[in-house]
PDB file of C-alpha atoms in Angstrom:
ATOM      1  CA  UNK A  42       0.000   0.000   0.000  1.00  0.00           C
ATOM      2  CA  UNK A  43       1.127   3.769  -0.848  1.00  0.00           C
ATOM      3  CA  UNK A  44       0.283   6.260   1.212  1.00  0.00           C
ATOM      4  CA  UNK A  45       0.791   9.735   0.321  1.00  0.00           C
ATOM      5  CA  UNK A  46       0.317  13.748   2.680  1.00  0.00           C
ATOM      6  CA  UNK A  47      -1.474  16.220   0.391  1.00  0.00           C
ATOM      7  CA  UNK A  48       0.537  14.995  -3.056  1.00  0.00           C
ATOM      8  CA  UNK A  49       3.847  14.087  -0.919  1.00  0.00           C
ATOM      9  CA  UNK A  50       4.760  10.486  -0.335  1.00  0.00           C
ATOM     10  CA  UNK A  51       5.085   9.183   2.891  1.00  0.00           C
ATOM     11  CA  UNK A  52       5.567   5.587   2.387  1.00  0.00           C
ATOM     12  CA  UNK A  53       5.239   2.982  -0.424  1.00  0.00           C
ATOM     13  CA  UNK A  54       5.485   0.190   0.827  1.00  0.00           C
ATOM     14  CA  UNK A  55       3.126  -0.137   3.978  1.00  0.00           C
ATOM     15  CA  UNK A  56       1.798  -3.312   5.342  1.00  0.00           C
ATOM     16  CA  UNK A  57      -1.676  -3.144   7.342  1.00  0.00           C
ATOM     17  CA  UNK A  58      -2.103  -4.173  11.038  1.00  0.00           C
ATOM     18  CA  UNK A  59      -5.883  -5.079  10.838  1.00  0.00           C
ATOM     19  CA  UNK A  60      -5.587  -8.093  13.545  1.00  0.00           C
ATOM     20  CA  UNK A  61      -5.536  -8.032  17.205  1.00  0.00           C
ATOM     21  CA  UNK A  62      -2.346 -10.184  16.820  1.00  0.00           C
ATOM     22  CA  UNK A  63      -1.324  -8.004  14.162  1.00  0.00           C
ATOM     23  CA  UNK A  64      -1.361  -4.988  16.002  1.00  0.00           C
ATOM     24  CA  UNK A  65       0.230  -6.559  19.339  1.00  0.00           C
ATOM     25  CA  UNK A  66       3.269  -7.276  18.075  1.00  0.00           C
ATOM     26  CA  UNK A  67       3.264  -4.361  15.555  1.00  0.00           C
ATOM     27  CA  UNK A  68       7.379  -3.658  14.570  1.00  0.00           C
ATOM     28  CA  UNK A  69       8.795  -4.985  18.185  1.00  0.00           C
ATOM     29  CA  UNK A  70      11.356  -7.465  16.568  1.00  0.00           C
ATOM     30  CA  UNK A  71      12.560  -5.338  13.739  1.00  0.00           C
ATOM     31  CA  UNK A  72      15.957  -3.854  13.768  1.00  0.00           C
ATOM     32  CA  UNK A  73      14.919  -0.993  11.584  1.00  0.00           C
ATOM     33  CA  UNK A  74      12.070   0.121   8.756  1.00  0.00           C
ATOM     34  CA  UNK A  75      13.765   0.309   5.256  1.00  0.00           C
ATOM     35  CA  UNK A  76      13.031   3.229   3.743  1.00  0.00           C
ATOM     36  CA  UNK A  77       9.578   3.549   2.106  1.00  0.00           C
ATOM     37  CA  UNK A  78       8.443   1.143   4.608  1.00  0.00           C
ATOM     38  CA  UNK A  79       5.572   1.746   7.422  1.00  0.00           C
ATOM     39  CA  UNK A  80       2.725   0.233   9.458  1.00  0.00           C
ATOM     40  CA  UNK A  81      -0.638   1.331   9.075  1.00  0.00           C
ATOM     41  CA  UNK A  82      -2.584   0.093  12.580  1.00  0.00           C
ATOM     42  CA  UNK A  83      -6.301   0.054  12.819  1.00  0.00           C
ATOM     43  CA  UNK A  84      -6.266   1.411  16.373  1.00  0.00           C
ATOM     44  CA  UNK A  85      -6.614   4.521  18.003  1.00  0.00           C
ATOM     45  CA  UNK A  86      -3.188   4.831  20.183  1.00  0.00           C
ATOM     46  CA  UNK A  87       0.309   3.052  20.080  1.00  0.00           C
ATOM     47  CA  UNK A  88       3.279   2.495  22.209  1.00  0.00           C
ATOM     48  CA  UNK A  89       6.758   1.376  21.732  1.00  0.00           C
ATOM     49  CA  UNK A  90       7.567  -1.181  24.594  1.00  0.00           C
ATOM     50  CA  UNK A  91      10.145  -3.827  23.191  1.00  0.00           C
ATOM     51  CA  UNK A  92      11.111  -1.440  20.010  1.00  0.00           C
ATOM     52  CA  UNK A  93      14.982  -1.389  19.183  1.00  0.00           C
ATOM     53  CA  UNK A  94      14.460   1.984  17.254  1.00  0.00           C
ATOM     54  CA  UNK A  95      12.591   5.234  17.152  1.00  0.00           C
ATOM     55  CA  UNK A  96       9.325   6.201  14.737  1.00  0.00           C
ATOM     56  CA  UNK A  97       6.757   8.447  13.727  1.00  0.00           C
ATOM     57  CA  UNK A  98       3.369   7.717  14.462  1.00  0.00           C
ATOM     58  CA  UNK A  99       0.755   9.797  12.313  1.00  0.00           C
ATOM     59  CA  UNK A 100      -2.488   9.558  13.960  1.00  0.00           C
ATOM     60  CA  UNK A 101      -5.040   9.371  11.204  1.00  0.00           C
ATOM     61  CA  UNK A 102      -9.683  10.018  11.356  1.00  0.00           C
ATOM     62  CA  UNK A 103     -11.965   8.033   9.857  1.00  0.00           C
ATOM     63  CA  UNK A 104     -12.149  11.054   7.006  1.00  0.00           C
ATOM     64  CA  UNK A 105      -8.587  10.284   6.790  1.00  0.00           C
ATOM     65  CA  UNK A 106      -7.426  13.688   8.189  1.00  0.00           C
ATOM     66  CA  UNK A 107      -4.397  13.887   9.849  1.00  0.00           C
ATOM     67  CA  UNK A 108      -4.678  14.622  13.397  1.00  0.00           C
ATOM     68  CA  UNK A 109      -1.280  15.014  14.609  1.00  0.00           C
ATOM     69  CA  UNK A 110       2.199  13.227  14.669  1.00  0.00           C
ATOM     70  CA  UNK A 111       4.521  12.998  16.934  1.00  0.00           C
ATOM     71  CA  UNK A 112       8.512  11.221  16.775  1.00  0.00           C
ATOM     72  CA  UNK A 113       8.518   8.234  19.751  1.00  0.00           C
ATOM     73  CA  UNK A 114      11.501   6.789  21.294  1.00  0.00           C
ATOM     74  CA  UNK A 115      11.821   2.572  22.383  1.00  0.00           C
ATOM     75  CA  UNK A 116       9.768   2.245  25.305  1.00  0.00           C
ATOM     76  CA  UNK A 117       7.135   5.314  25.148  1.00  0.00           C
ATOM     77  CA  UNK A 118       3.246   5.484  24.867  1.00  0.00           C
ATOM     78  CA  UNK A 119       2.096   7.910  22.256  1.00  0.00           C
ATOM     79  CA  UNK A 120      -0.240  10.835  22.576  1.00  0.00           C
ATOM     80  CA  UNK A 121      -3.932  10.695  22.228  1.00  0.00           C
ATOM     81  CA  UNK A 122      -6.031  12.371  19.871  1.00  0.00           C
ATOM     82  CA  UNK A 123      -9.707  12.399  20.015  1.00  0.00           C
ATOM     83  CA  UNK A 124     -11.010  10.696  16.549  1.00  0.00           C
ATOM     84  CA  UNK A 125      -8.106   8.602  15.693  1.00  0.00           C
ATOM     85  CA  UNK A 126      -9.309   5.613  13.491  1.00  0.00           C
ATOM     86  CA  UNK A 127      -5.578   4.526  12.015  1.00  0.00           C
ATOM     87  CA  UNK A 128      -1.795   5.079  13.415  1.00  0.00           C
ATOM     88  CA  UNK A 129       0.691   4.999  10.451  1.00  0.00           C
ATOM     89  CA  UNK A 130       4.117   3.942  12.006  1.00  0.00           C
ATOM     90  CA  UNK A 131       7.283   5.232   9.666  1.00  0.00           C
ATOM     91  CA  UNK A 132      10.615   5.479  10.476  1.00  0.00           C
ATOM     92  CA  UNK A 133      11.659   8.111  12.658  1.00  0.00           C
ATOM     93  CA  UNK A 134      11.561  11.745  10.674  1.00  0.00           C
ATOM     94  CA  UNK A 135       9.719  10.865   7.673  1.00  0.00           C
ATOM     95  CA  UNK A 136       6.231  12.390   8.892  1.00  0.00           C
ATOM     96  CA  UNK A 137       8.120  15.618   8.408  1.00  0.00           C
ATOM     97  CA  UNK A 138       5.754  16.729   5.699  1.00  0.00           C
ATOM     98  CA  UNK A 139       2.553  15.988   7.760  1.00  0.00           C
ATOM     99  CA  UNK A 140       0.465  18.411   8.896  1.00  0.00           C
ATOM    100  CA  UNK A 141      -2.480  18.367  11.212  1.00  0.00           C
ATOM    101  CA  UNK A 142      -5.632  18.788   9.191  1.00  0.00           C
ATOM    102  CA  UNK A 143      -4.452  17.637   5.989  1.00  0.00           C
ATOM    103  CA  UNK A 144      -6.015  14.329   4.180  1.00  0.00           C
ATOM    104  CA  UNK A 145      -3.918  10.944   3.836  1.00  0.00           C
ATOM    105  CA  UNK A 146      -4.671   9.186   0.553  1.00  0.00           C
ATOM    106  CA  UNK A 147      -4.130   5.151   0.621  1.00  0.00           C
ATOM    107  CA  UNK A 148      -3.464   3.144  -2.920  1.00  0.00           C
ATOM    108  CA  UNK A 149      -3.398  -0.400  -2.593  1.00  0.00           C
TER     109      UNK A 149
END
């Protein structure tokens, strides 16, 4: 899946967490995300217990507006936003172009 910010990639290659399992392990195991790569949870809050490396979580409505992001070290809980329907999980910087109250779109 591609998902892009208002025209600008974000990430191209973007698996989908849509499983309880699925989202409960999330990325704890990985080393890294290659570039391009991301996690798109159907959930409305993340943490990073058991992560080797930091990310960006972009927390994402229903309407697929962007509600804010935020940069989260191993071992933290994430904010939470009121309305968040999807968490997209990137490596570490590359939510630079989001901004709150912009649309996501999502290619398969």
């Amino acid at each position: 899946m591609t998902i892009r910010c208002e025209g600008q990639l974000l990430a191209d290659n973007v698996k989908r967490a849509d499983s309880f399992n699925k989202r409960l392990v999330g990325l704890m195991g990985k080393k890294q995300l290659a570039d391009g790569e991301g996690l798109l949870l159907s959930c409305s809050a993340v943490h990073c217990f058991f992560m080797r490396f930091p990310i960006d979580a972009v927390y994402i409505s229903k309407r697929l507006m962007v509600l804010g992001a935020e940069t989260l070290r191993p071992w933290r809980v994430g904010k939470w936003y009121r309305g968040t329907k999807y968490v997209l999980e990137l490596n570490a910087g590359a939510s630079s172009v989001v901004v709150p109250g912009t649309f996501v779109s999502m290619e398969e």
